[in-house]
Amino acid sequence: MNPIRVLVVDDSATMRGLITACLRQDPQIEVVGSAGDPIEARGAIKALNPDVITLDVEMPNMSGVEFLDKIMRLRPTPVVMVSTLTQRGTDITLQALELGAVDCVGKPGVGQPPDVFARELVEKVRTAARARLRSRDTTAPPVRRDFRGNGSLLAIGSSTGGVEALLTLLGAFPANCPATVITQHMPASFTRSFAERLNRTCQPQVQEAYEGAPLTPGQVYIAPGGATHLKVGGRSMLSCHLAASDLVNGHRPSVDVLFDSVAMTAGAASVGVILTGMGRDGAAGLLAMRQAGATTFGQDEATCVVYGMPKAALERGAVGREAPITQLASLVLDACETRSRVH
């Protein structure tokens, strides 16, 4: 198996050294070069033709987002963004993920110890090497205007590539969409900013989930990253609950935890969707939802950045139907119209 050839781009010599040292811990990764700014990186990309690029978010001469835009237009290459865990760094990274970066990792510092950084960096570079680069000329589906909800609950799970997938899916939802809960694998400092970004660009009200948040039509809740799992509870009125417990499938929040809770509380009055992502998180939970009578969907391989989670769910018999991301909104809303909350 050929090693994954990586180019490290960061304006800090210290960070370039740290990233290089972290990546060299994995024998399947070869750091073939480094660059201190986009101008230097442009020449290195042409000369070295790397399999993956790690890219600093904030650099001199040209921002990481501007440079990423050029990479994706002129020489598409899988990119992992390396971000400072600040508000500005988070906002820029989210823009980069929308433009086509495969994933992001927070620089070591407050809330991100070096050993955690190294482990996540290696994992995300390995994932990026297998990722499908996305087409940027896909026409977004129109907003569904004639949706008539009847109290159904929608649960969505996603990981690598999920930022763009969720923007596409939720972008077609009307303001009166079904109550929706989402677990997206994302660093803790990113989920609130991501929810705010979705709220600005989509018709429904989108926010980070909080304890006791009522699940009512037009409300979309994103699981907070890091310390808790998002669950659904209640009988006559469903609501969000945050549970501080161990990692599940290596994740917290976990898609399986969310889907399991939906299967138990909403059952046949729910719809489940599993989107692009690495690994198997969500497969068992989506199967529990389907066995409880829910309608279930998976994003198809052609439109996934990483066809891991949907594939695992399909192989377990958890996915009732696969579809491209641009068609899922219409299918999901149709399914939600046929589901009703049993009081």
Short mmCIF file of C-alpha atoms in Angstrom, two decimals, residues 5-330:
data_model
loop_
_atom_site.label_atom_id
_atom_site.label_comp_id
_atom_site.label_asym_id
_atom_site.label_seq_id
_atom_site.Cartn_x
_atom_site.Cartn_y
_atom_site.Cartn_z
CA ARG A 5 1.81 11.87 0.70
CA VAL A 6 1.07 15.03 2.69
CA LEU A 7 2.02 18.69 2.21
CA VAL A 8 1.93 20.79 5.41
CA VAL A 9 1.02 24.48 4.94
CA ASP A 10 1.27 26.80 7.97
CA ASP A 11 2.88 30.19 8.52
CA SER A 12 4.34 29.07 11.88
CA ALA A 13 7.56 27.06 11.69
CA THR A 14 6.73 25.63 15.12
CA MET A 15 3.32 24.39 13.93
CA ARG A 16 4.80 22.99 10.72
CA GLY A 17 7.24 21.01 12.84
CA LEU A 18 4.54 19.81 15.22
CA ILE A 19 2.17 18.75 12.44
CA THR A 20 5.01 16.96 10.64
CA ALA A 21 6.05 15.13 13.82
CA CYS A 22 2.45 14.08 14.53
CA LEU A 23 1.91 12.74 11.03
CA ARG A 24 5.20 10.84 11.00
CA GLN A 25 3.95 8.75 13.92
CA ASP A 26 1.87 6.87 11.35
CA PRO A 27 3.96 4.65 9.04
CA GLN A 28 1.32 4.98 6.31
CA ILE A 29 1.80 8.77 6.10
CA GLU A 30 4.75 10.49 4.42
CA VAL A 31 5.22 14.25 4.82
CA VAL A 32 6.68 15.17 1.42
CA GLY A 33 7.08 18.90 2.06
CA SER A 34 5.97 22.03 3.88
CA ALA A 35 5.24 25.67 3.04
CA GLY A 36 4.94 28.86 5.07
CA ASP A 37 2.39 30.70 2.94
CA PRO A 38 0.06 30.11 -0.03
CA ILE A 39 2.54 31.45 -2.58
CA GLU A 40 5.18 28.96 -1.47
CA ALA A 41 2.52 26.26 -1.20
CA ARG A 42 1.35 26.79 -4.77
CA GLY A 43 4.77 25.84 -6.10
CA ALA A 44 5.04 22.91 -3.71
CA ILE A 45 1.70 21.49 -4.84
CA LYS A 46 2.79 21.60 -8.48
CA ALA A 47 6.17 20.05 -7.73
CA LEU A 48 5.11 17.40 -5.20
CA ASN A 49 1.53 16.51 -6.21
CA PRO A 50 0.50 15.54 -2.65
CA ASP A 51 -2.39 13.23 -1.83
CA VAL A 52 -3.54 15.45 1.06
CA ILE A 53 -2.82 19.03 2.16
CA THR A 54 -3.07 20.29 5.74
CA LEU A 55 -3.88 23.99 5.54
CA ASP A 56 -3.68 26.69 8.18
CA VAL A 57 -6.79 28.84 8.37
CA GLU A 58 -5.12 32.21 8.89
CA MET A 59 -1.93 33.00 6.92
CA PRO A 60 -0.13 36.02 5.40
CA ASN A 61 -0.52 37.05 1.74
CA MET A 62 -3.73 35.05 1.27
CA SER A 63 -6.24 33.54 3.71
CA GLY A 64 -6.64 29.80 3.96
CA VAL A 65 -10.14 30.07 2.52
CA GLU A 66 -8.97 32.09 -0.49
CA PHE A 67 -6.19 29.59 -1.13
CA LEU A 68 -8.55 26.64 -0.69
CA ASP A 69 -10.88 28.16 -3.29
CA LYS A 70 -7.99 28.30 -5.76
CA ILE A 71 -6.95 24.71 -4.97
CA MET A 72 -10.45 23.38 -5.55
CA ARG A 73 -10.82 25.22 -8.84
CA LEU A 74 -7.35 24.67 -10.29
CA ARG A 75 -5.99 21.45 -8.74
CA PRO A 76 -8.60 19.66 -6.61
CA THR A 77 -6.88 17.94 -3.69
CA PRO A 78 -8.24 16.66 -0.35
CA VAL A 79 -7.60 19.33 2.31
CA VAL A 80 -7.73 19.16 6.12
CA MET A 81 -8.02 22.61 7.71
CA VAL A 82 -5.97 23.25 10.87
CA SER A 83 -7.77 25.90 12.89
CA THR A 84 -7.27 27.95 16.01
CA LEU A 85 -10.16 27.37 18.41
CA THR A 86 -11.29 31.00 18.28
CA GLN A 87 -14.50 32.53 16.97
CA ARG A 88 -12.73 33.90 13.90
CA GLY A 89 -10.90 30.64 13.30
CA THR A 90 -14.14 28.69 13.65
CA ASP A 91 -16.06 30.93 11.23
CA ILE A 92 -13.33 30.72 8.59
CA THR A 93 -13.09 26.95 8.98
CA LEU A 94 -16.81 26.55 8.43
CA GLN A 95 -16.49 28.56 5.22
CA ALA A 96 -13.66 26.24 4.17
CA LEU A 97 -15.76 23.14 4.82
CA GLU A 98 -18.50 24.62 2.63
CA LEU A 99 -15.96 25.23 -0.13
CA GLY A 100 -14.81 21.62 -0.17
CA ALA A 101 -12.30 21.01 2.64
CA VAL A 102 -12.75 17.42 3.80
CA ASP A 103 -12.45 18.08 7.53
CA CYS A 104 -10.90 20.26 10.21
CA VAL A 105 -8.86 19.82 13.36
CA GLY A 106 -8.30 22.36 16.15
CA LYS A 107 -4.74 23.42 16.92
CA PRO A 108 -3.42 22.25 20.30
CA GLY A 109 -4.01 24.69 23.11
CA VAL A 110 -6.84 25.35 25.50
CA GLY A 111 -9.28 22.46 25.15
CA GLN A 112 -7.10 20.54 22.67
CA PRO A 113 -4.15 18.67 24.26
CA PRO A 114 -1.25 17.72 21.93
CA ASP A 115 -1.93 13.97 22.11
CA VAL A 116 -5.58 14.48 21.15
CA PHE A 117 -4.50 16.79 18.33
CA ALA A 118 -2.05 14.20 17.00
CA ARG A 119 -4.59 11.38 17.08
CA GLU A 120 -7.30 13.44 15.36
CA LEU A 121 -4.90 14.84 12.77
CA VAL A 122 -3.67 11.41 11.73
CA GLU A 123 -7.21 10.01 11.57
CA LYS A 124 -8.51 12.92 9.49
CA VAL A 125 -5.58 12.85 7.06
CA ARG A 126 -6.13 9.12 6.53
CA THR A 127 -9.84 9.77 5.95
CA ALA A 128 -9.12 12.66 3.57
CA ALA A 129 -6.91 10.42 1.45
CA ARG A 130 -9.96 8.22 0.76
CA ALA A 131 -12.48 11.04 0.43
CA ARG A 132 -14.47 11.82 -2.70
CA LEU A 133 -13.89 15.41 -3.81
CA ARG A 134 -17.20 17.19 -4.26
CA SER A 135 -18.47 18.91 -7.36
CA ARG A 136 -19.07 22.59 -6.68
CA ASP A 137 -21.55 23.18 -9.47
CA THR A 138 -24.43 21.17 -7.95
CA THR A 139 -27.64 23.17 -8.07
CA ALA A 140 -29.24 23.45 -4.63
CA PRO A 141 -32.77 22.08 -4.43
CA PRO A 142 -35.53 24.70 -4.00
CA VAL A 143 -37.22 25.31 -0.67
CA ARG A 144 -40.29 23.11 -0.22
CA ARG A 145 -43.24 25.53 0.26
CA ASP A 146 -46.22 23.16 0.49
CA PHE A 147 -45.11 21.02 3.45
CA ARG A 148 -47.86 20.06 5.90
CA GLY A 149 -46.42 18.58 9.05
CA ASN A 150 -48.35 16.51 11.55
CA GLY A 151 -46.07 16.18 14.55
CA SER A 152 -43.47 13.78 13.21
CA LEU A 153 -39.85 13.87 14.43
CA LEU A 154 -36.80 13.89 12.14
CA ALA A 155 -33.39 12.65 13.32
CA ILE A 156 -30.21 13.12 11.27
CA GLY A 157 -26.67 11.83 11.76
CA SER A 158 -23.56 12.96 9.86
CA SER A 159 -19.79 13.27 10.09
CA THR A 160 -17.07 13.94 7.49
CA GLY A 161 -18.61 16.05 4.72
CA GLY A 162 -21.66 16.76 6.86
CA VAL A 163 -21.33 20.54 6.86
CA GLU A 164 -22.03 20.83 3.15
CA ALA A 165 -24.57 17.98 3.20
CA LEU A 166 -26.57 19.58 6.01
CA LEU A 167 -26.50 22.97 4.31
CA THR A 168 -27.95 21.34 1.18
CA LEU A 169 -30.57 19.31 3.06
CA LEU A 170 -31.76 21.98 5.49
CA GLY A 171 -31.56 24.64 2.80
CA ALA A 172 -34.59 23.03 1.14
CA PHE A 173 -36.61 22.85 4.36
CA PRO A 174 -39.50 25.28 4.88
CA ALA A 175 -39.95 27.39 8.01
CA ASN A 176 -42.55 24.91 9.30
CA CYS A 177 -40.32 21.85 8.87
CA PRO A 178 -40.71 18.87 11.20
CA ALA A 179 -39.01 19.10 14.60
CA THR A 180 -35.44 18.02 13.82
CA VAL A 181 -32.51 16.76 15.91
CA ILE A 182 -29.02 16.41 14.44
CA THR A 183 -25.80 14.85 15.64
CA GLN A 184 -22.86 16.02 13.52
CA HIS A 185 -19.36 14.91 14.55
CA MET A 186 -17.58 18.23 15.07
CA PRO A 187 -15.14 19.82 17.55
CA ALA A 188 -16.82 21.24 20.65
CA SER A 189 -16.09 24.86 19.79
CA PHE A 190 -17.66 24.55 16.32
CA THR A 191 -21.22 23.36 16.89
CA ARG A 192 -22.69 26.64 18.12
CA SER A 193 -21.14 28.59 15.23
CA PHE A 194 -22.34 25.95 12.79
CA ALA A 195 -25.89 26.16 14.16
CA GLU A 196 -25.79 29.96 13.86
CA ARG A 197 -24.56 29.67 10.27
CA LEU A 198 -27.38 27.27 9.40
CA ASN A 199 -29.85 29.58 11.10
CA ARG A 200 -28.74 32.49 8.90
CA THR A 201 -28.97 30.53 5.66
CA CYS A 202 -32.00 28.27 6.20
CA GLN A 203 -35.74 28.91 6.68
CA PRO A 204 -36.22 26.99 9.97
CA GLN A 205 -34.93 28.15 13.36
CA VAL A 206 -31.61 26.36 13.96
CA GLN A 207 -29.73 26.39 17.26
CA GLU A 208 -27.43 24.33 19.42
CA ALA A 209 -29.46 21.92 21.53
CA TYR A 210 -29.93 22.63 25.24
CA GLU A 211 -31.44 20.65 28.10
CA GLY A 212 -35.21 20.60 27.87
CA ALA A 213 -35.43 22.27 24.44
CA PRO A 214 -38.98 21.57 23.15
CA LEU A 215 -39.21 19.67 19.88
CA THR A 216 -41.80 21.64 17.95
CA PRO A 217 -42.32 22.24 14.20
CA GLY A 218 -39.87 24.68 12.64
CA GLN A 219 -37.15 23.97 15.23
CA VAL A 220 -33.83 22.31 14.38
CA TYR A 221 -31.34 21.40 17.11
CA ILE A 222 -27.65 20.54 16.64
CA ALA A 223 -26.01 18.37 19.31
CA PRO A 224 -23.34 20.30 21.25
CA GLY A 225 -19.87 18.94 20.54
CA GLY A 226 -17.62 17.43 23.17
CA ALA A 227 -19.04 16.73 26.60
CA THR A 228 -22.52 15.23 26.13
CA HIS A 229 -24.72 13.04 23.96
CA LEU A 230 -27.99 14.39 22.57
CA LYS A 231 -31.08 12.31 23.35
CA VAL A 232 -34.81 12.74 22.86
CA GLY A 233 -37.18 12.16 25.76
CA GLY A 234 -40.72 12.82 26.93
CA ARG A 235 -44.17 11.50 26.07
CA SER A 236 -46.87 14.05 25.26
CA MET A 237 -44.20 16.67 24.48
CA LEU A 238 -40.80 15.52 23.21
CA SER A 239 -37.72 17.51 24.20
CA CYS A 240 -33.93 17.45 23.98
CA HIS A 241 -31.83 15.97 26.77
CA LEU A 242 -28.05 16.18 27.16
CA ALA A 243 -26.42 13.13 28.76
CA ALA A 244 -22.86 13.25 30.09
CA SER A 245 -21.58 9.71 29.57
CA ASP A 246 -18.76 7.79 27.92
CA LEU A 247 -17.83 7.89 24.25
CA VAL A 248 -19.90 5.64 22.00
CA ASN A 249 -18.25 4.34 18.82
CA GLY A 250 -15.42 6.72 19.68
CA HIS A 251 -17.72 9.75 19.60
CA ARG A 252 -19.48 12.12 21.94
CA PRO A 253 -22.05 13.09 20.80
CA SER A 254 -22.85 9.80 19.09
CA VAL A 255 -25.39 9.29 16.31
CA ASP A 256 -26.28 5.87 17.73
CA VAL A 257 -27.24 7.40 21.08
CA LEU A 258 -29.53 9.91 19.37
CA PHE A 259 -31.15 7.37 17.05
CA ASP A 260 -31.69 4.85 19.88
CA SER A 261 -33.50 7.47 21.93
CA VAL A 262 -35.69 8.44 18.96
CA ALA A 263 -36.57 4.79 18.35
CA MET A 264 -37.72 4.45 21.96
CA THR A 265 -39.63 7.73 22.27
CA ALA A 266 -41.03 8.43 18.80
CA GLY A 267 -40.89 5.07 17.02
CA ALA A 268 -43.15 4.96 13.98
CA ALA A 269 -43.78 8.71 14.25
CA SER A 270 -40.17 9.42 13.26
CA VAL A 271 -37.94 9.57 10.19
CA GLY A 272 -34.20 8.85 10.29
CA VAL A 273 -31.46 10.01 7.91
CA ILE A 274 -27.80 9.03 7.87
CA LEU A 275 -25.45 11.22 5.85
CA THR A 276 -21.81 11.18 4.74
CA GLY A 277 -19.21 10.17 7.31
CA MET A 278 -16.41 7.81 8.28
CA GLY A 279 -17.04 4.74 10.40
CA ARG A 280 -20.15 2.95 11.65
CA ASP A 281 -21.71 5.38 14.12
CA GLY A 282 -25.47 5.51 13.59
CA ALA A 283 -25.88 2.14 11.83
CA ALA A 284 -27.22 0.26 14.88
CA GLY A 285 -29.39 3.18 15.98
CA LEU A 286 -30.93 3.66 12.55
CA LEU A 287 -31.75 -0.05 12.48
CA ALA A 288 -33.48 0.35 15.86
CA MET A 289 -35.50 3.21 14.39
CA ARG A 290 -36.50 1.17 11.34
CA GLN A 291 -37.46 -1.82 13.51
CA ALA A 292 -39.60 0.57 15.60
CA GLY A 293 -41.52 1.54 12.45
CA ALA A 294 -39.63 4.67 11.35
CA THR A 295 -38.95 5.51 7.71
CA THR A 296 -35.18 5.61 7.11
CA PHE A 297 -32.94 7.10 4.44
CA GLY A 298 -29.23 7.08 3.60
CA GLN A 299 -27.16 9.40 1.42
CA ASP A 300 -25.96 7.57 -1.68
CA GLU A 301 -22.32 6.77 -2.38
CA ALA A 302 -21.99 9.12 -5.36
CA THR A 303 -22.74 12.25 -3.29
CA CYS A 304 -20.97 11.25 -0.06
CA VAL A 305 -17.56 12.69 0.75
CA VAL A 306 -16.94 9.48 2.69
CA TYR A 307 -19.33 6.57 2.13
CA GLY A 308 -18.74 4.98 5.52
CA MET A 309 -21.67 5.57 7.87
CA PRO A 310 -24.37 5.23 5.17
CA LYS A 311 -22.72 2.07 3.84
CA ALA A 312 -22.53 0.50 7.30
CA ALA A 313 -26.19 1.32 7.91
CA LEU A 314 -27.21 -0.08 4.51
CA GLU A 315 -25.31 -3.32 5.14
CA ARG A 316 -27.13 -3.77 8.47
CA GLY A 317 -30.51 -3.37 6.81
CA ALA A 318 -31.12 -0.03 8.51
CA VAL A 319 -31.61 2.07 5.35
CA GLY A 320 -34.99 1.89 3.68
CA ARG A 321 -33.92 3.97 0.70
CA GLU A 322 -30.74 5.63 -0.55
CA ALA A 323 -30.77 8.89 -2.53
CA PRO A 324 -28.47 11.73 -3.64
CA ILE A 325 -28.20 14.60 -1.17
CA THR A 326 -30.06 16.93 -3.56
CA GLN A 327 -33.09 14.62 -3.53
CA LEU A 328 -33.18 13.75 0.15
CA ALA A 329 -35.02 16.86 1.36
CA SER A 330 -38.06 16.17 -0.81
#
